[in-house]
mmCIF file of C-alpha atoms in Angstrom:
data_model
loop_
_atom_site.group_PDB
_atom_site.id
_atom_site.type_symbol
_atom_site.label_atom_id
_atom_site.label_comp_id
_atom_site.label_asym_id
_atom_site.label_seq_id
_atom_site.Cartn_x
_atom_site.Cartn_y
_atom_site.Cartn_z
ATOM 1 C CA UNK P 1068 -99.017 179.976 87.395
ATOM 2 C CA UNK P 1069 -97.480 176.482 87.950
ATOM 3 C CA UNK P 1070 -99.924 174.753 85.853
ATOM 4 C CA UNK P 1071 -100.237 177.616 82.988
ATOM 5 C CA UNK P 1072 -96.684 177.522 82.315
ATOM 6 C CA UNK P 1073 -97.037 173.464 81.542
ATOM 7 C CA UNK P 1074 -99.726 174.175 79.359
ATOM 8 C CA UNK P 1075 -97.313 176.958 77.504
ATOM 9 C CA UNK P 1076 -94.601 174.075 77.397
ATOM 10 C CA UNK P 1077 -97.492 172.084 76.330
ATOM 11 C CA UNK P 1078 -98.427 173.980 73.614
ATOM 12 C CA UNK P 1079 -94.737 174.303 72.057
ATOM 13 C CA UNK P 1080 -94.169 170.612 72.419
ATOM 14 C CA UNK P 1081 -96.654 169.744 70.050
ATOM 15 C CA UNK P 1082 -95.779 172.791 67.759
ATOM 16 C CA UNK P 1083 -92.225 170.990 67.873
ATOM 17 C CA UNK P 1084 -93.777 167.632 67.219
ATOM 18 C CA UNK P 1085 -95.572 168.860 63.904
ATOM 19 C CA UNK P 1086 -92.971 170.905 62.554
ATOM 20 C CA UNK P 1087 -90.684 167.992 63.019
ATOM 21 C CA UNK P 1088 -93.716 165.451 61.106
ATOM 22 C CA UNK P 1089 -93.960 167.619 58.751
ATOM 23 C CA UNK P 1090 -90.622 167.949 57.910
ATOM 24 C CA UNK P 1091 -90.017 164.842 57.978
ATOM 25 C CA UNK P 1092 -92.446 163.723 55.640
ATOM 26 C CA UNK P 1093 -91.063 166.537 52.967
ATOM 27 C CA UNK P 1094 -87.924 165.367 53.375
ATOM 28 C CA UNK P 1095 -89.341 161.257 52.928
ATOM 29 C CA UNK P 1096 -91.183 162.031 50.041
ATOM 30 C CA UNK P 1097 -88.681 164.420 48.324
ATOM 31 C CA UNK P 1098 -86.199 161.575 48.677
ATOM 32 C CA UNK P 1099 -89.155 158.409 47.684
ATOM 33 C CA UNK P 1100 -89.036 160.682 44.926
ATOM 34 C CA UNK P 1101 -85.381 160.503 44.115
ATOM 35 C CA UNK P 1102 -85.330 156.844 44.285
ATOM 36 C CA UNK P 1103 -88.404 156.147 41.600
ATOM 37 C CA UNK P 1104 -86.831 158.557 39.460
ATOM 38 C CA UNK P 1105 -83.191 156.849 39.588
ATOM 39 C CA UNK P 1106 -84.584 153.197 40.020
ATOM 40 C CA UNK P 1107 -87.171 152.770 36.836
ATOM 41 C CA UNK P 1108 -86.602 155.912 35.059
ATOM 42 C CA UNK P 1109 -82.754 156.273 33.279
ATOM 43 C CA UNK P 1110 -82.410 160.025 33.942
ATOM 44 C CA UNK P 1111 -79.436 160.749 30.656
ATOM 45 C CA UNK P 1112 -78.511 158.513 28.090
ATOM 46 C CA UNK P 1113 -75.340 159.447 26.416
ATOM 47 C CA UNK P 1114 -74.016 158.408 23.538
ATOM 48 C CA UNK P 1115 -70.483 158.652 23.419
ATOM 49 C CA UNK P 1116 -68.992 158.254 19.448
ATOM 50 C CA UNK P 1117 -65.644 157.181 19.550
ATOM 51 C CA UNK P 1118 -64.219 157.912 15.621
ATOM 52 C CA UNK P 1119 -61.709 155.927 14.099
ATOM 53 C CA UNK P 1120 -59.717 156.425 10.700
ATOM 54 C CA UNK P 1121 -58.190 153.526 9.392
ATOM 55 C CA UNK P 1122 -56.135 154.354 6.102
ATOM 56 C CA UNK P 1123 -54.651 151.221 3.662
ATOM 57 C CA UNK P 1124 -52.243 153.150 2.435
ATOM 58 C CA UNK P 1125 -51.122 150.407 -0.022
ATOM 59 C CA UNK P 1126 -54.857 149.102 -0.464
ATOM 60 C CA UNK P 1127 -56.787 146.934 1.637
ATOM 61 C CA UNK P 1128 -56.370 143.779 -0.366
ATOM 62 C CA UNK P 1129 -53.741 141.970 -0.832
ATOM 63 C CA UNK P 1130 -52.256 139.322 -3.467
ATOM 64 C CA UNK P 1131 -49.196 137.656 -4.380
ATOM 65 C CA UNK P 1132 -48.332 135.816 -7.103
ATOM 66 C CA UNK P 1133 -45.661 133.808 -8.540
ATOM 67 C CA UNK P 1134 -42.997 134.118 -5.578
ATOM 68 C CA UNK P 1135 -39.489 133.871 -6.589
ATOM 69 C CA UNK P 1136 -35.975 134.509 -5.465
ATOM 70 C CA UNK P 1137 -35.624 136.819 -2.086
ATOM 71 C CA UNK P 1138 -39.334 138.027 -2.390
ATOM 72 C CA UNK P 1139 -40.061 140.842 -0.030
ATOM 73 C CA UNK P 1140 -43.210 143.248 0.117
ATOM 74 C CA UNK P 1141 -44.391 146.044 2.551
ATOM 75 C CA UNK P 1142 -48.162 146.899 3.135
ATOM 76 C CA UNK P 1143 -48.730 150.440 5.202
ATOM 77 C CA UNK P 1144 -51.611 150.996 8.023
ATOM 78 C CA UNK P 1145 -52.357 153.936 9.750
ATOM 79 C CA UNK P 1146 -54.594 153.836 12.305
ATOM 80 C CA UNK P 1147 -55.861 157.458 13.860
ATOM 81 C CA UNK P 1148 -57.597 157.423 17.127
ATOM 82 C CA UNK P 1149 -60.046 161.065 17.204
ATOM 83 C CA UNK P 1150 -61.117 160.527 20.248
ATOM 84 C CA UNK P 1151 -60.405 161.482 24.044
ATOM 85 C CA UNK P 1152 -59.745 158.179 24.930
ATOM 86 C CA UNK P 1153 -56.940 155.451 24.083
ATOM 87 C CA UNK P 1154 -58.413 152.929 21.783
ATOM 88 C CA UNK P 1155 -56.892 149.721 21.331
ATOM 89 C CA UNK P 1156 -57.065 147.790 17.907
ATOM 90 C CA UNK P 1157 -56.296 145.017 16.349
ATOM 91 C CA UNK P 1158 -54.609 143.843 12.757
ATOM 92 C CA UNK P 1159 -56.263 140.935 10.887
ATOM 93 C CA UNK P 1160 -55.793 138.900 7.943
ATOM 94 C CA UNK P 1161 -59.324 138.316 6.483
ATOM 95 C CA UNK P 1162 -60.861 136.788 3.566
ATOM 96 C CA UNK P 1163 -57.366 134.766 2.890
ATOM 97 C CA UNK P 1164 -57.138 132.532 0.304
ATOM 98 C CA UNK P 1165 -53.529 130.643 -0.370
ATOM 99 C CA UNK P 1166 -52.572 127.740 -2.308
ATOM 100 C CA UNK P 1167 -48.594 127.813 -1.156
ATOM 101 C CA UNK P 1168 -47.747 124.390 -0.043
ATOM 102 C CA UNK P 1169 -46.805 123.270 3.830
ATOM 103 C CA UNK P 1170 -43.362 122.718 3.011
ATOM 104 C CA UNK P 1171 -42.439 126.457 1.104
ATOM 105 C CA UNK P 1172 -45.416 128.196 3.612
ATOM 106 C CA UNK P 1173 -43.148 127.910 6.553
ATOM 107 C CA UNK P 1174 -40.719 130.448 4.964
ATOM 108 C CA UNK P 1175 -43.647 132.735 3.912
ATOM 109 C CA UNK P 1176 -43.662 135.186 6.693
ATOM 110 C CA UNK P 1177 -44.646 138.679 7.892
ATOM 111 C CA UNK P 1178 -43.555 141.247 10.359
ATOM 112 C CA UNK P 1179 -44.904 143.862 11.586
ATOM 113 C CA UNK P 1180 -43.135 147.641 12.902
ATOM 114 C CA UNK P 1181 -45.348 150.007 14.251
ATOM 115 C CA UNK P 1182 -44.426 153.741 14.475
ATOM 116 C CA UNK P 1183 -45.244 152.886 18.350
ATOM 117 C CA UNK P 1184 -42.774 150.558 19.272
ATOM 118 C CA UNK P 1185 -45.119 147.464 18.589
ATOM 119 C CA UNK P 1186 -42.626 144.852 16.660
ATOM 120 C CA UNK P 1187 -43.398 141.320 15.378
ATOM 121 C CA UNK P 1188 -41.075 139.403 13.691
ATOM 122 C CA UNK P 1189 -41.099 136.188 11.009
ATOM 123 C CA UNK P 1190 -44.972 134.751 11.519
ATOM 124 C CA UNK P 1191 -45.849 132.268 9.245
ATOM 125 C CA UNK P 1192 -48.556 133.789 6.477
ATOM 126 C CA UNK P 1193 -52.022 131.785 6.807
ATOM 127 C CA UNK P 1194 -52.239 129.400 4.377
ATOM 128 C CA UNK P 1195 -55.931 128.011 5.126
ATOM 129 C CA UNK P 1196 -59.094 129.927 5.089
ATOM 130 C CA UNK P 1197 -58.590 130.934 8.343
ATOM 131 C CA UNK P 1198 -58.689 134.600 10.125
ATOM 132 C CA UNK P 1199 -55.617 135.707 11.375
ATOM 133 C CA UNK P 1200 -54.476 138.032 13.886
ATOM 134 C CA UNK P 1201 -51.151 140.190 12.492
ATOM 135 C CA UNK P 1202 -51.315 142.266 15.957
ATOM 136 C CA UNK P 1203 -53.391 141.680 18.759
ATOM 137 C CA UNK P 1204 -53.262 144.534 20.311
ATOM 138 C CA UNK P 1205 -52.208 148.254 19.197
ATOM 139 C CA UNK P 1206 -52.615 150.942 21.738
ATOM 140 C CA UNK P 1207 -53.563 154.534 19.551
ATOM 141 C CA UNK P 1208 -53.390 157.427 22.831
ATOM 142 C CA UNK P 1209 -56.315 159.834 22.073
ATOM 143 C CA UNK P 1210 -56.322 162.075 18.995
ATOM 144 C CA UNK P 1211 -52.930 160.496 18.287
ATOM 145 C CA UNK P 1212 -52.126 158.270 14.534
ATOM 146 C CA UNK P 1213 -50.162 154.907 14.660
ATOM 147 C CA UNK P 1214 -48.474 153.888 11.607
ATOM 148 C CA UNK P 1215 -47.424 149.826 10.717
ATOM 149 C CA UNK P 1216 -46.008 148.600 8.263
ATOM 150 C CA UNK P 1217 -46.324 144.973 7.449
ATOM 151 C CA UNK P 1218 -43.139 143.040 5.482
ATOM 152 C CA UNK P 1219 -44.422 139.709 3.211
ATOM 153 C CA UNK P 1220 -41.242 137.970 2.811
ATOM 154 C CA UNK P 1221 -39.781 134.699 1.375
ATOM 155 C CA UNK P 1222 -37.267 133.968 4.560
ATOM 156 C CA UNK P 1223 -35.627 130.668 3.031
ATOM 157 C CA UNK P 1224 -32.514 130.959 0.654
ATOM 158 C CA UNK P 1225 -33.800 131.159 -2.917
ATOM 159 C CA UNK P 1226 -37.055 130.099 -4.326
ATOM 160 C CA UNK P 1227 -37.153 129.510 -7.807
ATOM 161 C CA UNK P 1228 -40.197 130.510 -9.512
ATOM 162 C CA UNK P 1229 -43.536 129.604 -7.402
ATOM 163 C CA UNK P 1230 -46.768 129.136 -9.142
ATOM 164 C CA UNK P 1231 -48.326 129.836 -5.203
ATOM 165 C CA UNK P 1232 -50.879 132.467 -4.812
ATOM 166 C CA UNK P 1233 -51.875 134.632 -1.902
ATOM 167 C CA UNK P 1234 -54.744 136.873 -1.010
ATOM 168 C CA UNK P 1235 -56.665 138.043 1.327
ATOM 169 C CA UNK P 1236 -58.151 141.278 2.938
ATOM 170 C CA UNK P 1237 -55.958 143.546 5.882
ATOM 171 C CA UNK P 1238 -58.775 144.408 8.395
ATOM 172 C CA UNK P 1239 -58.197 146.982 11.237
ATOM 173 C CA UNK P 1240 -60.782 146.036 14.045
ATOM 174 C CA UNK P 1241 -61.283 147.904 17.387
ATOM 175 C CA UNK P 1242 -60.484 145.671 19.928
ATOM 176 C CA UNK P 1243 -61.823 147.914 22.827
ATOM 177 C CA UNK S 675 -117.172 168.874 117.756
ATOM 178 C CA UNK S 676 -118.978 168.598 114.688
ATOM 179 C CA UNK S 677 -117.117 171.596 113.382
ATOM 180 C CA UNK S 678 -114.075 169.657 113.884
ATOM 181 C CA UNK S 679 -114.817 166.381 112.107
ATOM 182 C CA UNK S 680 -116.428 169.077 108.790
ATOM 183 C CA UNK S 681 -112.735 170.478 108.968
ATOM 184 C CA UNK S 682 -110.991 167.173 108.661
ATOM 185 C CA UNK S 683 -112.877 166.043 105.676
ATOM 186 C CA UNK S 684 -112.893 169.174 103.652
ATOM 187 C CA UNK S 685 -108.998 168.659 104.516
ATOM 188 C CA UNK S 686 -109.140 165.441 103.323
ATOM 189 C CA UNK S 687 -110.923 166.271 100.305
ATOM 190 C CA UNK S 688 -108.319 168.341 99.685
ATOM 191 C CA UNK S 689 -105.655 167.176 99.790
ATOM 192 C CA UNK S 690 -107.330 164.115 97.448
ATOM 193 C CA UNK S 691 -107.997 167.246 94.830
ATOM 194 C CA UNK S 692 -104.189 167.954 95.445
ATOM 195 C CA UNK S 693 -102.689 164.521 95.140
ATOM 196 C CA UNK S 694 -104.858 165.027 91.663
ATOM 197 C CA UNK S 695 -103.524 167.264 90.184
ATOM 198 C CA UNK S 696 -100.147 166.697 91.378
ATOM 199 C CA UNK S 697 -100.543 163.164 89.698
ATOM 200 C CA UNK S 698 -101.824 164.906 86.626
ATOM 201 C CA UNK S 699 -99.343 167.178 86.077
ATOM 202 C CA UNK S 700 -96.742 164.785 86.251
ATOM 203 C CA UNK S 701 -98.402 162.951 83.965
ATOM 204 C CA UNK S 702 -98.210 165.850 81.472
ATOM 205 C CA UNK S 703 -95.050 166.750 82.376
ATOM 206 C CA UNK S 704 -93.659 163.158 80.836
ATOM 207 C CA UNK S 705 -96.446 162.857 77.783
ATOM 208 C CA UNK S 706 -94.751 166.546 76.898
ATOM 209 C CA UNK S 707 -91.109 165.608 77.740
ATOM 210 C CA UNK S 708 -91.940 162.321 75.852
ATOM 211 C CA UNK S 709 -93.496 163.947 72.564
ATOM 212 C CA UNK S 710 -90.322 166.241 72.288
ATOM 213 C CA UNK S 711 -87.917 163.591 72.829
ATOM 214 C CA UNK S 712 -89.713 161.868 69.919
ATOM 215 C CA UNK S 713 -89.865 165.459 67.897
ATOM 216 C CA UNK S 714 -86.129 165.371 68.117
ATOM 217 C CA UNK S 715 -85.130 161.642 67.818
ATOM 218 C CA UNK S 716 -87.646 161.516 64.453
ATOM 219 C CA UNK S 717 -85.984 165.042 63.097
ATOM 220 C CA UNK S 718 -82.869 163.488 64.011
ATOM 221 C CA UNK S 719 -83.117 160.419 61.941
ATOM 222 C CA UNK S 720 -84.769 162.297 58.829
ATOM 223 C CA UNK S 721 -81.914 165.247 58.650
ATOM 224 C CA UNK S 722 -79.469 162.121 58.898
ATOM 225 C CA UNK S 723 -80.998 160.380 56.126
ATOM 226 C CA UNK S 724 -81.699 164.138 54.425
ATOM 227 C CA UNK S 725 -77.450 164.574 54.588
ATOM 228 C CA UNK S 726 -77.108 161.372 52.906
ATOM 229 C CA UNK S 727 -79.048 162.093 50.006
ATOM 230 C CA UNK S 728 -77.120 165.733 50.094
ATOM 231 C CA UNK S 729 -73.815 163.464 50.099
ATOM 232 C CA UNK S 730 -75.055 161.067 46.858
ATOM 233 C CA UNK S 731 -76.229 164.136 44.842
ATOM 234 C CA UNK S 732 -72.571 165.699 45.341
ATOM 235 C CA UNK S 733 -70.920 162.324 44.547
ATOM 236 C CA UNK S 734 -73.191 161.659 41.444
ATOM 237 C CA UNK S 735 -74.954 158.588 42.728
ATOM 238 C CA UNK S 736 -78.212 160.858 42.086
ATOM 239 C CA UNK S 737 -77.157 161.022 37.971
ATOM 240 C CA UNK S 738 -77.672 157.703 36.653
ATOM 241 C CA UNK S 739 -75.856 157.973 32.810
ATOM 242 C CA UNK S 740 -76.155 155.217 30.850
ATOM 243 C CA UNK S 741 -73.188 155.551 28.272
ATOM 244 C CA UNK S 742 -73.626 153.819 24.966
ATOM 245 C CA UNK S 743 -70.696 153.638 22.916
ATOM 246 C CA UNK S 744 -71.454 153.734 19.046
ATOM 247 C CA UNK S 745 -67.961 153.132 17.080
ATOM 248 C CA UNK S 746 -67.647 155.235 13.874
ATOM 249 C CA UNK S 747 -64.823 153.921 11.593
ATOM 250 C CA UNK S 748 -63.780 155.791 8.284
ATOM 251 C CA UNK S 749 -62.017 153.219 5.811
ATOM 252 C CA UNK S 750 -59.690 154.407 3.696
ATOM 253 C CA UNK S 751 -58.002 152.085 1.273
ATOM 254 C CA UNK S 752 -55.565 153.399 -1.652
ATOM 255 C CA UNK S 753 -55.451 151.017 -4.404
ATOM 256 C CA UNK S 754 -52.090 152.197 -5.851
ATOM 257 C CA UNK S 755 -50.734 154.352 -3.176
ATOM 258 C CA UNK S 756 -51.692 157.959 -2.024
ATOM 259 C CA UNK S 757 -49.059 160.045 -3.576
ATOM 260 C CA UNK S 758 -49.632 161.868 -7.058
ATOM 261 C CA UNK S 759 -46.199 161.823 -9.003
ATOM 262 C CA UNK S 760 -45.700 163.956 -12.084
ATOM 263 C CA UNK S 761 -42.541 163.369 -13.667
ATOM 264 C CA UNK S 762 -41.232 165.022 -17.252
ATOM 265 C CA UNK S 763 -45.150 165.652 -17.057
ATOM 266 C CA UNK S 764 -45.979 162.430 -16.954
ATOM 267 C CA UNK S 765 -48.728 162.130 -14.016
ATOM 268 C CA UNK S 766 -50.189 158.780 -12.477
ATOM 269 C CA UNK S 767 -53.628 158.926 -10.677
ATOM 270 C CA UNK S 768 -54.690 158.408 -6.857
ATOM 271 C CA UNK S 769 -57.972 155.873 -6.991
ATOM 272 C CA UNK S 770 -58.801 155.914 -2.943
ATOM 273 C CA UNK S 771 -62.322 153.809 -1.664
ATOM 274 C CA UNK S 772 -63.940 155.523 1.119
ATOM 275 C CA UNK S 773 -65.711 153.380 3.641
ATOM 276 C CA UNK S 774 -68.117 154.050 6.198
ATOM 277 C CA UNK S 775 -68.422 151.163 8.920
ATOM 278 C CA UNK S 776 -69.675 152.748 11.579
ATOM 279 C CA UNK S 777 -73.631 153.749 12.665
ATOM 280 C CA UNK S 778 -73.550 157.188 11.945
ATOM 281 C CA UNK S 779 -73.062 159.898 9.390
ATOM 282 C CA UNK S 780 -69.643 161.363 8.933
ATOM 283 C CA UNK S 781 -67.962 164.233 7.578
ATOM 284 C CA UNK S 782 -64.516 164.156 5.584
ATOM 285 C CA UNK S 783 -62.400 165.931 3.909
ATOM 286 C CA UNK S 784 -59.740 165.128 0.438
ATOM 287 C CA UNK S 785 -56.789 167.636 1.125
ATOM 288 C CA UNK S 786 -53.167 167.320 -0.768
ATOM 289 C CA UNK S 787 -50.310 167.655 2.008
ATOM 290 C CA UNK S 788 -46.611 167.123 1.846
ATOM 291 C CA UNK S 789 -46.165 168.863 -1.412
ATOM 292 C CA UNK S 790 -42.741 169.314 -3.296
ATOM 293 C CA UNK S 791 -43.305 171.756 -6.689
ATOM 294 C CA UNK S 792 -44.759 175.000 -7.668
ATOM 295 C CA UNK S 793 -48.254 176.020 -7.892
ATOM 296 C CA UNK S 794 -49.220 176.632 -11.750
ATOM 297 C CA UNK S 795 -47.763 173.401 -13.462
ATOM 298 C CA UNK S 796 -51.092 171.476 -13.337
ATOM 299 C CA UNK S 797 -54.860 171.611 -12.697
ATOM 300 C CA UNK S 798 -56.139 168.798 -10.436
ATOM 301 C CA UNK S 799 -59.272 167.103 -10.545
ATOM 302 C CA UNK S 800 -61.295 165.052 -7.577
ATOM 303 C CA UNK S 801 -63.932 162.667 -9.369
ATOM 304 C CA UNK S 802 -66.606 160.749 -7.502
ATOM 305 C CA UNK S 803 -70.444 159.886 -8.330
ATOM 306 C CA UNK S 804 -71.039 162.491 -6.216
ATOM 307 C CA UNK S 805 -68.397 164.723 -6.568
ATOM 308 C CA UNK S 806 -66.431 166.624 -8.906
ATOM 309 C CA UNK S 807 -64.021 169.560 -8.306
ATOM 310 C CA UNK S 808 -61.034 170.504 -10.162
ATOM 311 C CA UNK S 809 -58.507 173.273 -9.630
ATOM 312 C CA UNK S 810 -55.101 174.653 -9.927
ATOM 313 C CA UNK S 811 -52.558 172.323 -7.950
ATOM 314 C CA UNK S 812 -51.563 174.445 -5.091
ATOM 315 C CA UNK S 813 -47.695 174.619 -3.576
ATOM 316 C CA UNK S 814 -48.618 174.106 0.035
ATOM 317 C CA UNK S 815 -50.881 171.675 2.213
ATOM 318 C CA UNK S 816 -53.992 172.745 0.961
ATOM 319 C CA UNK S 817 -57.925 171.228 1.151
ATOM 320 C CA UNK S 818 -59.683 170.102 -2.310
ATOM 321 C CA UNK S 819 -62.920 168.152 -0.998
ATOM 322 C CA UNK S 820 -64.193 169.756 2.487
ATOM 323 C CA UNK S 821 -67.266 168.505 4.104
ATOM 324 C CA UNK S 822 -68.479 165.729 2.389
ATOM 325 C CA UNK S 823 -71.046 163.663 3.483
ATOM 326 C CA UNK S 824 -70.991 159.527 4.267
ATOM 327 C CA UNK S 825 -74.054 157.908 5.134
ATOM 328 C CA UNK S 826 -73.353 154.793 7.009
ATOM 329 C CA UNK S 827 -72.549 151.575 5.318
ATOM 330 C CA UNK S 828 -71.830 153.392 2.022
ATOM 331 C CA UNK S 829 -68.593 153.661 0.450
ATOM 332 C CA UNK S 830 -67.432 156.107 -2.272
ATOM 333 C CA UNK S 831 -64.606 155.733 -5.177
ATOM 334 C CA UNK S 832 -62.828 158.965 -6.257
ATOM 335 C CA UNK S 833 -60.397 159.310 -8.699
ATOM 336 C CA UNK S 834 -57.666 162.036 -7.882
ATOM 337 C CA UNK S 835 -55.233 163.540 -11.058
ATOM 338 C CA UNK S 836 -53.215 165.797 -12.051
ATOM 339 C CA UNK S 837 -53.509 167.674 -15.708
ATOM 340 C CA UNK S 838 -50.812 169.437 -16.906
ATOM 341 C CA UNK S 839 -51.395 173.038 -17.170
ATOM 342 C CA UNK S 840 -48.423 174.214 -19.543
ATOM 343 C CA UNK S 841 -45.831 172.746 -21.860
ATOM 344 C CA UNK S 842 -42.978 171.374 -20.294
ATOM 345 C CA UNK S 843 -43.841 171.375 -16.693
ATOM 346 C CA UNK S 844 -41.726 171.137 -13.580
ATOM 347 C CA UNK S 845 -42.074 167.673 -11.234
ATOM 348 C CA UNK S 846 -44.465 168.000 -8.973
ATOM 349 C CA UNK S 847 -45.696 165.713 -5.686
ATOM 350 C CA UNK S 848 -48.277 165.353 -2.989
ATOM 351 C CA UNK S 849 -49.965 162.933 -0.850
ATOM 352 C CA UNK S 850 -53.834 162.744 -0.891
ATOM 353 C CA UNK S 851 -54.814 162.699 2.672
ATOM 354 C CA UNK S 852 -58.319 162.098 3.913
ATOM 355 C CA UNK S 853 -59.825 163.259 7.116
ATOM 356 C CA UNK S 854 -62.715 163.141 9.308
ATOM 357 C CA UNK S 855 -64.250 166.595 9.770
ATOM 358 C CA UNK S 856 -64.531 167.177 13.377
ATOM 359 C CA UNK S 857 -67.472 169.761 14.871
ATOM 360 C CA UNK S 858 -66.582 171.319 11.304
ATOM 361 C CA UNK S 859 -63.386 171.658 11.801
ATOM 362 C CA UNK S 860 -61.281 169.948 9.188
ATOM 363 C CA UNK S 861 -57.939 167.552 11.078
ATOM 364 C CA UNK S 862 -55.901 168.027 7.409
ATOM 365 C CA UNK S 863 -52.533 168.819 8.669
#
């Protein structure tokens, strides 16, 4: 009786020991599985658009000529952000082109008001063929609009009739 | 006498047989205590390593997204301003340059917004290469160009004016506002 019930425990022992093999090796291969799939194959690509509307309201070029007396200008920029996430962008001066000399050039300045609090006062214009940044950094919250305006002024006291020129290009790059 | 000694060695013999099987079945008794502590240790490990792979799935670790980001920018430059003025009759024009510098198609729309004057003064008229639509000048917010198509890296010109429509009309104003068309659903304000 002894030895038949040892034989019965036996018995289930090694039914317990091939369940638990067999088992196991589902669950090792199920999850080898997992791992070849995630390691060399990309399971989604998404492409996420982010959409950006950049209006000039007073054009995207601009040129000045023949500066004189208190010579002031405004330029308009709205930047609208359709997307779900904040975008941050950036103001440039591209493309410029400027024959005003050193000495006047340090009174030919811009500033900059944004409709977001962003505020830059009395930067000197560019006045070599250089890029320059007008704002570094505007923050536009999702699916919201940002509106600048940018001021060309003469800041000294009186200038009598300039034969300078300006232009160049306002660019509106996303910065991130 | 010889009786006797016969007794003692089938004892002998067995209790040899007994010591046997005794031997034997403790044997057993530890290979089958030994196989079903390994049963359980190995089931033990592979559930352990099972929950873990339950836990990753139900962080996300198991969905590996790559996100590419494609920027889509709609330029919009007004050469002389975006409002169309009609004073005493006399109208100026809207001339706007429509840029697409992103990767991808978009959608837009031409709409008139902000509007101060009556409907019925003057006609309107949206030009383009690849568009022309005219129409009475509305009194409210109102779209004139809806779903129109920008491939990438193409830009488009349109010319935006008013006609008059009677003798002697009343002023009339609006801003020319562009949008992009979102899952069809124009943004014009």
């Amino acid at each position: 009786m002894e030895r038949k019930l040892l034989w019965i425990l036996c018995i289930v022992s090694i039914m317990t020991f091939a369940s638990s093999l067999f088992s196991s090796l589902l669950i090792y291969f199920n999850e080898n599985n997992h791992t070849r799939v995630n390691s060399s194959n990309i399971i989604n690509t998404k492409t996420k658009y982010k959409k950006s509307l950049i209006v000039y309201e007073t054009g995207k070029s601009v040129s000045i000529k023949d500066v004189a007396g208190l010579f002031e200008k405004d330029y308009w920029v709205s930047i609208t952000n359709d997307n779900s996430d904040d975008i941050i962008y950036q103001i440039m001066w591209k493309n410029v082109t400027s024959d005003w000399n050193t000495t006047d050039n340090v009174n030919f300045v811009y500033g900059v008001s944004c409709d977001n609090g962003v505020v830059i006062d009395n930067n000197v214009m560019p006045n070599t063929n250089e890029e320059k940044v007008i704002v570094g950094a505007i923050v536009v919250s999702a699916n919201k609009s940002v509106a600048c305006g940018i001021k060309v002024r003469y800041a000294g006291n009186y200038l009598e009739q300039s034969n300078n020129s300006f232009s160049a290009d306002l660019d509106v790059l996303i910065n991130s | 006498m010889e009786d006797k000694n016969g007794l003692t060695k089938q004892l002998q013999i067995l209790s040899v047989v007994n010591k046997n099987e005794s031997k034997f079945k403790r044997a057993l008794f530890v290979v089958v205590v030994l196989i079903t502590l390994f049963s359980t240790l190995l089931s033990l490990s592979f559930s352990y390593k099972a929950y873990n792979n339950i836990q990753d799935i139900m962080v996300g670790k198991e969905k590996q997204t790559i996100e590419n980001v494609s920027y889509e920018t709609l330029t919009v430059s007004f050469e002389n301003g975006s409002v169309l003025n009609c004073v005493n009759g006399q109208c100026n024009s809207v001339v706007v340059k429509i840029s697409n510098e992103g990767e991808d198609t978009l959608m837009y729309s031409i709409g008139l917004i902000d509007i101060v004057g009556e409907s019925g003064y003057y006609n309107y008229s949206v030009n383009s290469s690849e568009f022309n639509k005219s129409g009475v000048a509305p009194s409210n917010s109102e779209v004139i160009g809806a779903g129109l198509k920008i491939e990438a890296g193409q830009d488009v010109t349109y010319t935006i004016k008013l006609d008059n429509a009677v003798e002697n009309p009343n002023d009339y104003r609006a801003k020319v506002k562009i949008s992009i068309d979102e899952d069809n659903n124009s943004l014009l304000g």
